């Protein structure tokens, strides 16, 4: 188990290092001059030269990369050009707000998605199972950005129950003022993912219920509740753990869209802000942070999977 | 149970039929679009600004007096092009890379799979954002970006399929006969690898349409005055209370297209994936 975790950790570090090359490479090697890109087409030669000197763009490319890379290692994420502040604190602040959205969402997705999936599998073919299947089709197919529009239209514009956009810090607005700004973004984020998770839980649960050991447990006269809880569920949930990690990637995409539409000041909106304003250092640092979060989420899922799966836990199928 | 399975095995899944019909209809409308639009989709008409849906303007008009129905119709081909174009691109790169990775036992396969590991560790939208952030946005770049996002996933799937087939007797026989690697890949592996690849492709198209329209919505895809549906929804936001039809019309069309493509994919899976047969 320990050697499995160590190997996964090394792999993640390798991937992150490769990501620094990829991000740096795409930004600096694609056709287009960085200083020109930042300043726009009306920039004077003087202004471009000044900015290039400030960003150290005249140094050889490997020197620039090394400076950025060692900076990242030492916790220096560079300087935001537009806001003229260190990118690190900006990103940390936004990351905290996004983490609230993502944290609430992933917990809701796990609980509701798994519960609905189990319900559908156990009550296969009944009216509620068919209704859930139909709803799942629908919810998977509605794009997040369209959900945002529908929710704003319905709950903010027509009913006037919830604020359409914005964010109030907990200290300012209290629990209610803070919470009401979270409801619509969280609802948007979880709707498609719950459908996704519940569908996969349903099919893996059905597969498990079909298996020999569940049949054996039933034949021994083990009560049905116990069969589900002890024998079927732990095995059925294994694929769900992996799916939840994949869903973190979808969630990150959703957060970029949702924060932009709901004007929620998180990391997704910061990235779009950086792109729109050609704030290259902020963009690179933000991308690196998001990738790290995703890599860590996948690492946690792998470890959890290994922990739940006795075949890996006892080191037999560790490869 | 076994009787029901036997019947279902021959029947074409209903999901496939319905998905096919709807996708076909949308594709037909997209092709015929330029000839059947009632109004010029880009023509301003100050007198007819923000008209609600009516007999004259079926889906109403937008803030420039442009007919929303005509714009939705003229914009259908963007979503289709993004979905099918990006997926075709991911196939064009993913199939050869995956086959090489399955067949080769040396550094080449190692290099491909390590690159795939890295690219798969980036959240999909981020890879798209990264490519689009540093260049001027344009629709073809979105298609390329979305296609590239799915190359590593396709490579992995093709490799897994290829590895499975390599262990089969007929491939071993071809190797024993001394056939070249290229011959084995083209004649023995590829024709037998199609079913799982087709299933994956069909399901991938939904994601490609979703990702492409999301990028357009964020301003990193089709540019105004194009009537790409994601872009239309983004542009409708300031008028959401006053004239909700501007965003609702393209949004609902996008949902219908996504549901239909999804049905098509599920139907194909039911038809081609033997593991799913007989399971509800």
mmCIF file of N, CA, C and O in Angstrom, chain A residues 15 18-19 22-23 26-27 30 37 124 137 140-143 145-146 149-150 152-153 157 199 202-203 207 252-253 256 260-261 271-272 275 283 287 290-291 294, chain B residues 118-123 125-127 129-130 133-135 210 213-214 217-218 220 230 233 237 240-241 244 247-248 251-252 254-255 258-259 262-263 266 279-280:
data_model
loop_
_atom_site.group_PDB
_atom_site.id
_atom_site.type_symbol
_atom_site.label_atom_id
_atom_site.label_comp_id
_atom_site.label_asym_id
_atom_site.label_seq_id
_atom_site.Cartn_x
_atom_site.Cartn_y
_atom_site.Cartn_z
ATOM 1 N N UNK A 15 4.005 14.493 -13.656
ATOM 2 C CA UNK A 15 2.989 15.113 -14.503
ATOM 3 C C UNK A 15 2.973 16.632 -14.305
ATOM 4 O O UNK A 15 2.894 17.406 -15.260
ATOM 5 N N UNK A 18 5.843 18.197 -16.060
ATOM 6 C CA UNK A 18 5.571 18.244 -17.493
ATOM 7 C C UNK A 18 4.581 19.359 -17.820
ATOM 8 O O UNK A 18 4.665 20.012 -18.861
ATOM 9 N N UNK A 19 3.629 19.598 -16.893
ATOM 10 C CA UNK A 19 2.661 20.671 -17.115
ATOM 11 C C UNK A 19 3.327 22.039 -17.136
ATOM 12 O O UNK A 19 2.913 22.927 -17.882
ATOM 13 N N UNK A 22 4.548 22.379 -20.531
ATOM 14 C CA UNK A 22 3.462 22.547 -21.499
ATOM 15 C C UNK A 22 2.905 23.968 -21.455
ATOM 16 O O UNK A 22 2.754 24.636 -22.484
ATOM 17 N N UNK A 23 2.600 24.437 -20.232
ATOM 18 C CA UNK A 23 2.017 25.775 -20.096
ATOM 19 C C UNK A 23 3.005 26.830 -20.586
ATOM 20 O O UNK A 23 2.669 27.708 -21.386
ATOM 21 N N UNK A 26 3.367 26.560 -24.482
ATOM 22 C CA UNK A 26 2.255 27.070 -25.283
ATOM 23 C C UNK A 26 2.250 28.598 -25.259
ATOM 24 O O UNK A 26 2.073 29.252 -26.277
ATOM 25 N N UNK A 27 2.483 29.177 -24.069
ATOM 26 C CA UNK A 27 2.424 30.640 -23.960
ATOM 27 C C UNK A 27 3.584 31.307 -24.693
ATOM 28 O O UNK A 27 3.424 32.327 -25.352
ATOM 29 N N UNK A 30 4.210 29.586 -29.028
ATOM 30 C CA UNK A 30 3.232 29.761 -30.098
ATOM 31 C C UNK A 30 3.521 31.080 -30.795
ATOM 32 O O UNK A 30 4.013 32.020 -30.174
ATOM 33 N N UNK A 37 1.207 40.962 -27.569
ATOM 34 C CA UNK A 37 -0.088 40.413 -27.215
ATOM 35 C C UNK A 37 -0.690 41.174 -26.034
ATOM 36 O O UNK A 37 -1.885 41.447 -25.988
ATOM 37 N N UNK A 124 -35.230 -1.399 -9.882
ATOM 38 C CA UNK A 124 -35.094 -1.424 -11.336
ATOM 39 C C UNK A 124 -36.426 -1.724 -12.031
ATOM 40 O O UNK A 124 -37.133 -2.644 -11.645
ATOM 41 N N UNK A 137 -31.227 11.707 -18.539
ATOM 42 C CA UNK A 137 -30.984 12.068 -19.935
ATOM 43 C C UNK A 137 -31.074 13.571 -20.112
ATOM 44 O O UNK A 137 -30.228 14.212 -20.726
ATOM 45 N N UNK A 140 -28.212 15.608 -18.177
ATOM 46 C CA UNK A 140 -26.877 15.495 -18.759
ATOM 47 C C UNK A 140 -26.773 16.369 -20.007
ATOM 48 O O UNK A 140 -25.711 16.891 -20.324
ATOM 49 N N UNK A 141 -27.905 16.544 -20.696
ATOM 50 C CA UNK A 141 -27.846 17.217 -21.991
ATOM 51 C C UNK A 141 -27.938 18.741 -21.904
ATOM 52 O O UNK A 141 -27.683 19.421 -22.878
ATOM 53 N N UNK A 142 -28.310 19.290 -20.744
ATOM 54 C CA UNK A 142 -28.438 20.753 -20.677
ATOM 55 C C UNK A 142 -27.074 21.347 -20.339
ATOM 56 O O UNK A 142 -26.510 21.043 -19.297
ATOM 57 N N UNK A 143 -26.530 22.186 -21.236
ATOM 58 C CA UNK A 143 -25.212 22.772 -20.954
ATOM 59 C C UNK A 143 -25.276 23.680 -19.723
ATOM 60 O O UNK A 143 -26.287 24.325 -19.478
ATOM 61 N N UNK A 145 -23.948 26.519 -19.087
ATOM 62 C CA UNK A 145 -24.184 27.963 -19.283
ATOM 63 C C UNK A 145 -25.645 28.256 -19.578
ATOM 64 O O UNK A 145 -26.157 29.314 -19.233
ATOM 65 N N UNK A 146 -26.350 27.260 -20.164
ATOM 66 C CA UNK A 146 -27.775 27.462 -20.407
ATOM 67 C C UNK A 146 -28.570 27.295 -19.111
ATOM 68 O O UNK A 146 -29.540 28.017 -18.871
ATOM 69 N N UNK A 149 -28.575 30.551 -17.301
ATOM 70 C CA UNK A 149 -29.533 31.499 -17.858
ATOM 71 C C UNK A 149 -30.950 31.154 -17.390
ATOM 72 O O UNK A 149 -31.707 32.031 -16.956
ATOM 73 N N UNK A 150 -31.308 29.869 -17.459
ATOM 74 C CA UNK A 150 -32.652 29.450 -17.061
ATOM 75 C C UNK A 150 -32.904 29.772 -15.592
ATOM 76 O O UNK A 150 -33.967 30.288 -15.221
ATOM 77 N N UNK A 152 -31.355 31.976 -13.617
ATOM 78 C CA UNK A 152 -31.425 33.422 -13.376
ATOM 79 C C UNK A 152 -32.793 33.933 -13.807
ATOM 80 O O UNK A 152 -33.452 34.701 -13.110
ATOM 81 N N UNK A 153 -33.231 33.472 -14.985
ATOM 82 C CA UNK A 153 -34.514 33.909 -15.520
ATOM 83 C C UNK A 153 -35.635 33.549 -14.551
ATOM 84 O O UNK A 153 -36.493 34.374 -14.231
ATOM 85 N N UNK A 157 -35.198 36.708 -12.059
ATOM 86 C CA UNK A 157 -35.963 37.691 -12.816
ATOM 87 C C UNK A 157 -37.466 37.553 -12.555
ATOM 88 O O UNK A 157 -38.142 38.543 -12.305
ATOM 89 N N UNK A 199 -26.249 7.593 -12.737
ATOM 90 C CA UNK A 199 -26.361 6.608 -13.813
ATOM 91 C C UNK A 199 -25.283 5.541 -13.702
ATOM 92 O O UNK A 199 -25.541 4.354 -13.881
ATOM 93 N N UNK A 202 -25.890 3.303 -10.756
ATOM 94 C CA UNK A 202 -26.961 2.364 -11.058
ATOM 95 C C UNK A 202 -26.415 1.165 -11.828
ATOM 96 O O UNK A 202 -26.664 0.025 -11.466
ATOM 97 N N UNK A 203 -25.623 1.436 -12.889
ATOM 98 C CA UNK A 203 -25.196 0.304 -13.704
ATOM 99 C C UNK A 203 -24.182 -0.565 -12.957
ATOM 100 O O UNK A 203 -24.212 -1.792 -13.084
ATOM 101 N N UNK A 207 -24.747 -4.535 -11.875
ATOM 102 C CA UNK A 207 -23.768 -5.570 -12.187
ATOM 103 C C UNK A 207 -23.422 -6.365 -10.928
ATOM 104 O O UNK A 207 -23.336 -7.596 -10.958
ATOM 105 N N UNK A 252 -14.451 21.512 -12.644
ATOM 106 C CA UNK A 252 -13.572 22.663 -12.863
ATOM 107 C C UNK A 252 -14.030 23.442 -14.099
ATOM 108 O O UNK A 252 -14.112 24.667 -14.081
ATOM 109 N N UNK A 253 -14.367 22.705 -15.159
ATOM 110 C CA UNK A 253 -14.903 23.359 -16.344
ATOM 111 C C UNK A 253 -16.182 24.106 -16.020
ATOM 112 O O UNK A 253 -16.373 25.249 -16.426
ATOM 113 N N UNK A 256 -15.600 27.404 -14.156
ATOM 114 C CA UNK A 256 -15.179 28.520 -15.008
ATOM 115 C C UNK A 256 -16.409 29.218 -15.594
ATOM 116 O O UNK A 256 -16.541 30.443 -15.552
ATOM 117 N N UNK A 260 -18.249 32.849 -14.176
ATOM 118 C CA UNK A 260 -18.326 33.945 -15.132
ATOM 119 C C UNK A 260 -19.759 34.475 -15.220
ATOM 120 O O UNK A 260 -19.983 35.683 -15.155
ATOM 121 N N UNK A 261 -20.732 33.580 -15.343
ATOM 122 C CA UNK A 261 -22.115 34.027 -15.496
ATOM 123 C C UNK A 261 -22.642 34.665 -14.217
ATOM 124 O O UNK A 261 -23.281 35.715 -14.252
ATOM 125 N N UNK A 271 -9.308 33.333 -14.088
ATOM 126 C CA UNK A 271 -8.660 32.822 -15.303
ATOM 127 C C UNK A 271 -9.213 33.528 -16.541
ATOM 128 O O UNK A 271 -8.453 33.962 -17.412
ATOM 129 N N UNK A 272 -10.545 33.636 -16.619
ATOM 130 C CA UNK A 272 -11.151 34.306 -17.767
ATOM 131 C C UNK A 272 -10.733 35.773 -17.797
ATOM 132 O O UNK A 272 -10.426 36.333 -18.852
ATOM 133 N N UNK A 275 -7.321 35.909 -19.194
ATOM 134 C CA UNK A 275 -7.309 35.706 -20.645
ATOM 135 C C UNK A 275 -7.783 36.962 -21.358
ATOM 136 O O UNK A 275 -7.151 37.437 -22.304
ATOM 137 N N UNK A 283 -2.263 34.275 -15.755
ATOM 138 C CA UNK A 283 -2.845 33.134 -16.457
ATOM 139 C C UNK A 283 -2.023 31.869 -16.213
ATOM 140 O O UNK A 283 -2.562 30.816 -15.868
ATOM 141 N N UNK A 287 -3.390 28.644 -14.192
ATOM 142 C CA UNK A 287 -3.471 27.337 -14.853
ATOM 143 C C UNK A 287 -2.739 26.280 -14.040
ATOM 144 O O UNK A 287 -3.214 25.158 -13.870
ATOM 145 N N UNK A 290 -4.767 25.302 -10.943
ATOM 146 C CA UNK A 290 -5.932 24.461 -11.254
ATOM 147 C C UNK A 290 -5.483 23.041 -11.596
ATOM 148 O O UNK A 290 -6.079 22.058 -11.141
ATOM 149 N N UNK A 291 -4.415 22.933 -12.395
ATOM 150 C CA UNK A 291 -3.916 21.602 -12.751
ATOM 151 C C UNK A 291 -3.488 20.830 -11.511
ATOM 152 O O UNK A 291 -3.738 19.633 -11.387
ATOM 153 N N UNK A 294 -6.474 19.508 -9.674
ATOM 154 C CA UNK A 294 -7.037 18.355 -10.382
ATOM 155 C C UNK A 294 -6.177 17.115 -10.160
ATOM 156 O O UNK A 294 -6.694 16.027 -9.903
ATOM 157 N N UNK B 118 0.179 13.000 -19.288
ATOM 158 C CA UNK B 118 0.268 14.417 -18.949
ATOM 159 C C UNK B 118 -0.975 15.154 -19.432
ATOM 160 O O UNK B 118 -1.636 15.864 -18.682
ATOM 161 N N UNK B 119 -1.337 14.942 -20.718
ATOM 162 C CA UNK B 119 -2.450 15.701 -21.287
ATOM 163 C C UNK B 119 -3.776 15.339 -20.632
ATOM 164 O O UNK B 119 -4.664 16.178 -20.505
ATOM 165 N N UNK B 120 -3.896 14.086 -20.187
ATOM 166 C CA UNK B 120 -5.136 13.665 -19.540
ATOM 167 C C UNK B 120 -5.244 14.250 -18.137
ATOM 168 O O UNK B 120 -6.323 14.344 -17.575
ATOM 169 N N UNK B 121 -4.108 14.706 -17.592
ATOM 170 C CA UNK B 121 -4.140 15.299 -16.251
ATOM 171 C C UNK B 121 -4.578 16.753 -16.256
ATOM 172 O O UNK B 121 -4.629 17.381 -15.211
ATOM 173 N N UNK B 122 -4.845 17.299 -17.436
ATOM 174 C CA UNK B 122 -5.311 18.677 -17.497
ATOM 175 C C UNK B 122 -6.825 18.639 -17.648
ATOM 176 O O UNK B 122 -7.327 17.948 -18.521
ATOM 177 N N UNK B 123 -7.556 19.386 -16.809
ATOM 178 C CA UNK B 123 -9.002 19.426 -17.005
ATOM 179 C C UNK B 123 -9.306 19.888 -18.432
ATOM 180 O O UNK B 123 -8.680 20.841 -18.900
ATOM 181 N N UNK B 125 -11.459 21.683 -20.138
ATOM 182 C CA UNK B 125 -11.721 23.069 -20.542
ATOM 183 C C UNK B 125 -10.441 23.899 -20.441
ATOM 184 O O UNK B 125 -10.214 24.829 -21.199
ATOM 185 N N UNK B 126 -9.555 23.508 -19.524
ATOM 186 C CA UNK B 126 -8.330 24.274 -19.308
ATOM 187 C C UNK B 126 -7.397 24.178 -20.511
ATOM 188 O O UNK B 126 -6.782 25.160 -20.923
ATOM 189 N N UNK B 127 -7.307 22.971 -21.062
ATOM 190 C CA UNK B 127 -6.462 22.777 -22.236
ATOM 191 C C UNK B 127 -6.987 23.646 -23.385
ATOM 192 O O UNK B 127 -6.220 24.292 -24.092
ATOM 193 N N UNK B 129 -8.821 26.404 -23.020
ATOM 194 C CA UNK B 129 -8.584 27.804 -22.658
ATOM 195 C C UNK B 129 -7.152 28.206 -22.950
ATOM 196 O O UNK B 129 -6.872 29.278 -23.469
ATOM 197 N N UNK B 130 -6.220 27.295 -22.615
ATOM 198 C CA UNK B 130 -4.795 27.593 -22.758
ATOM 199 C C UNK B 130 -4.449 27.861 -24.220
ATOM 200 O O UNK B 130 -3.754 28.819 -24.550
ATOM 201 N N UNK B 133 -6.277 31.069 -25.364
ATOM 202 C CA UNK B 133 -5.935 32.308 -24.671
ATOM 203 C C UNK B 133 -4.833 33.062 -25.390
ATOM 204 O O UNK B 133 -4.786 34.283 -25.380
ATOM 205 N N UNK B 134 -3.910 32.333 -26.014
ATOM 206 C CA UNK B 134 -2.728 32.991 -26.540
ATOM 207 C C UNK B 134 -2.854 33.349 -28.017
ATOM 208 O O UNK B 134 -1.962 33.945 -28.586
ATOM 209 N N UNK B 135 -3.970 32.978 -28.647
ATOM 210 C CA UNK B 135 -4.159 33.369 -30.041
ATOM 211 C C UNK B 135 -5.492 34.082 -30.173
ATOM 212 O O UNK B 135 -6.344 34.008 -29.291
ATOM 213 N N UNK B 210 -20.711 20.196 -26.335
ATOM 214 C CA UNK B 210 -20.826 20.923 -25.061
ATOM 215 C C UNK B 210 -19.620 21.820 -24.826
ATOM 216 O O UNK B 210 -19.761 23.010 -24.531
ATOM 217 N N UNK B 213 -19.373 24.736 -27.465
ATOM 218 C CA UNK B 213 -20.324 25.832 -27.280
ATOM 219 C C UNK B 213 -20.026 26.580 -25.983
ATOM 220 O O UNK B 213 -20.244 27.789 -25.912
ATOM 221 N N UNK B 214 -19.492 25.870 -24.963
ATOM 222 C CA UNK B 214 -19.116 26.565 -23.726
ATOM 223 C C UNK B 214 -17.979 27.542 -24.001
ATOM 224 O O UNK B 214 -17.980 28.672 -23.503
ATOM 225 N N UNK B 217 -19.381 30.430 -25.730
ATOM 226 C CA UNK B 217 -20.118 31.223 -24.745
ATOM 227 C C UNK B 217 -19.162 32.131 -23.983
ATOM 228 O O UNK B 217 -19.485 33.279 -23.680
ATOM 229 N N UNK B 218 -17.964 31.624 -23.690
ATOM 230 C CA UNK B 218 -16.979 32.408 -22.937
ATOM 231 C C UNK B 218 -16.246 33.417 -23.826
ATOM 232 O O UNK B 218 -15.369 34.129 -23.356
ATOM 233 N N UNK B 220 -14.454 32.577 -26.552
ATOM 234 C CA UNK B 220 -13.222 32.017 -27.096
ATOM 235 C C UNK B 220 -13.486 31.111 -28.293
ATOM 236 O O UNK B 220 -12.674 30.248 -28.606
ATOM 237 N N UNK B 230 -23.973 28.931 -28.629
ATOM 238 C CA UNK B 230 -23.379 29.337 -27.353
ATOM 239 C C UNK B 230 -23.133 30.839 -27.311
ATOM 240 O O UNK B 230 -23.424 31.513 -26.319
ATOM 241 N N UNK B 233 -26.377 32.749 -26.870
ATOM 242 C CA UNK B 233 -26.841 32.733 -25.477
ATOM 243 C C UNK B 233 -26.051 33.762 -24.666
ATOM 244 O O UNK B 233 -26.608 34.510 -23.864
ATOM 245 N N UNK B 237 -27.531 37.713 -22.695
ATOM 246 C CA UNK B 237 -27.580 37.910 -21.241
ATOM 247 C C UNK B 237 -28.065 39.286 -20.796
ATOM 248 O O UNK B 237 -28.848 39.376 -19.859
ATOM 249 N N UNK B 240 -31.954 39.425 -20.722
ATOM 250 C CA UNK B 240 -32.598 38.197 -20.254
ATOM 251 C C UNK B 240 -33.992 38.446 -19.675
ATOM 252 O O UNK B 240 -34.897 37.644 -19.858
ATOM 253 N N UNK B 241 -34.182 39.600 -18.996
ATOM 254 C CA UNK B 241 -35.508 39.865 -18.430
ATOM 255 C C UNK B 241 -36.448 40.421 -19.470
ATOM 256 O O UNK B 241 -37.596 40.026 -19.565
ATOM 257 N N UNK B 244 -36.412 37.315 -23.049
ATOM 258 C CA UNK B 244 -35.786 36.012 -22.786
ATOM 259 C C UNK B 244 -35.696 35.107 -24.010
ATOM 260 O O UNK B 244 -34.837 34.224 -24.043
ATOM 261 N N UNK B 247 -32.247 34.195 -25.841
ATOM 262 C CA UNK B 247 -31.363 33.151 -25.349
ATOM 263 C C UNK B 247 -32.047 31.794 -25.295
ATOM 264 O O UNK B 247 -31.398 30.761 -25.462
ATOM 265 N N UNK B 248 -33.369 31.796 -25.027
ATOM 266 C CA UNK B 248 -34.071 30.515 -24.868
ATOM 267 C C UNK B 248 -34.096 29.725 -26.170
ATOM 268 O O UNK B 248 -33.918 28.510 -26.165
ATOM 269 N N UNK B 251 -30.774 28.066 -26.905
ATOM 270 C CA UNK B 251 -30.493 27.156 -25.797
ATOM 271 C C UNK B 251 -31.302 25.878 -25.915
ATOM 272 O O UNK B 251 -30.765 24.772 -25.767
ATOM 273 N N UNK B 252 -32.610 26.024 -26.209
ATOM 274 C CA UNK B 252 -33.450 24.829 -26.335
ATOM 275 C C UNK B 252 -33.014 23.985 -27.530
ATOM 276 O O UNK B 252 -32.988 22.760 -27.460
ATOM 277 N N UNK B 254 -30.017 23.755 -28.713
ATOM 278 C CA UNK B 254 -28.780 23.082 -28.320
ATOM 279 C C UNK B 254 -29.095 21.851 -27.464
ATOM 280 O O UNK B 254 -28.524 20.779 -27.658
ATOM 281 N N UNK B 255 -30.058 22.008 -26.526
ATOM 282 C CA UNK B 255 -30.444 20.880 -25.677
ATOM 283 C C UNK B 255 -30.994 19.735 -26.519
ATOM 284 O O UNK B 255 -30.655 18.571 -26.295
ATOM 285 N N UNK B 258 -28.207 18.003 -28.266
ATOM 286 C CA UNK B 258 -27.381 17.204 -27.349
ATOM 287 C C UNK B 258 -28.103 15.924 -26.930
ATOM 288 O O UNK B 258 -27.501 14.851 -26.888
ATOM 289 N N UNK B 259 -29.395 16.038 -26.633
ATOM 290 C CA UNK B 259 -30.163 14.844 -26.255
ATOM 291 C C UNK B 259 -30.156 13.852 -27.409
ATOM 292 O O UNK B 259 -29.946 12.649 -27.220
ATOM 293 N N UNK B 262 -26.774 12.241 -27.860
ATOM 294 C CA UNK B 262 -26.603 11.319 -26.747
ATOM 295 C C UNK B 262 -27.369 10.018 -26.975
ATOM 296 O O UNK B 262 -26.852 8.920 -26.762
ATOM 297 N N UNK B 263 -28.639 10.153 -27.432
ATOM 298 C CA UNK B 263 -29.458 8.977 -27.741
ATOM 299 C C UNK B 263 -28.779 8.121 -28.800
ATOM 300 O O UNK B 263 -28.710 6.900 -28.702
ATOM 301 N N UNK B 266 -25.915 6.265 -27.209
ATOM 302 C CA UNK B 266 -26.393 5.181 -26.352
ATOM 303 C C UNK B 266 -26.933 4.037 -27.199
ATOM 304 O O UNK B 266 -26.714 2.870 -26.901
ATOM 305 N N UNK B 279 -28.742 -6.366 -20.466
ATOM 306 C CA UNK B 279 -28.778 -5.672 -19.187
ATOM 307 C C UNK B 279 -29.633 -4.427 -19.344
ATOM 308 O O UNK B 279 -29.603 -3.773 -20.371
ATOM 309 N N UNK B 280 -30.386 -4.124 -18.299
ATOM 310 C CA UNK B 280 -31.288 -2.975 -18.418
ATOM 311 C C UNK B 280 -30.657 -1.754 -17.881
ATOM 312 O O UNK B 280 -31.235 -0.836 -17.518
#
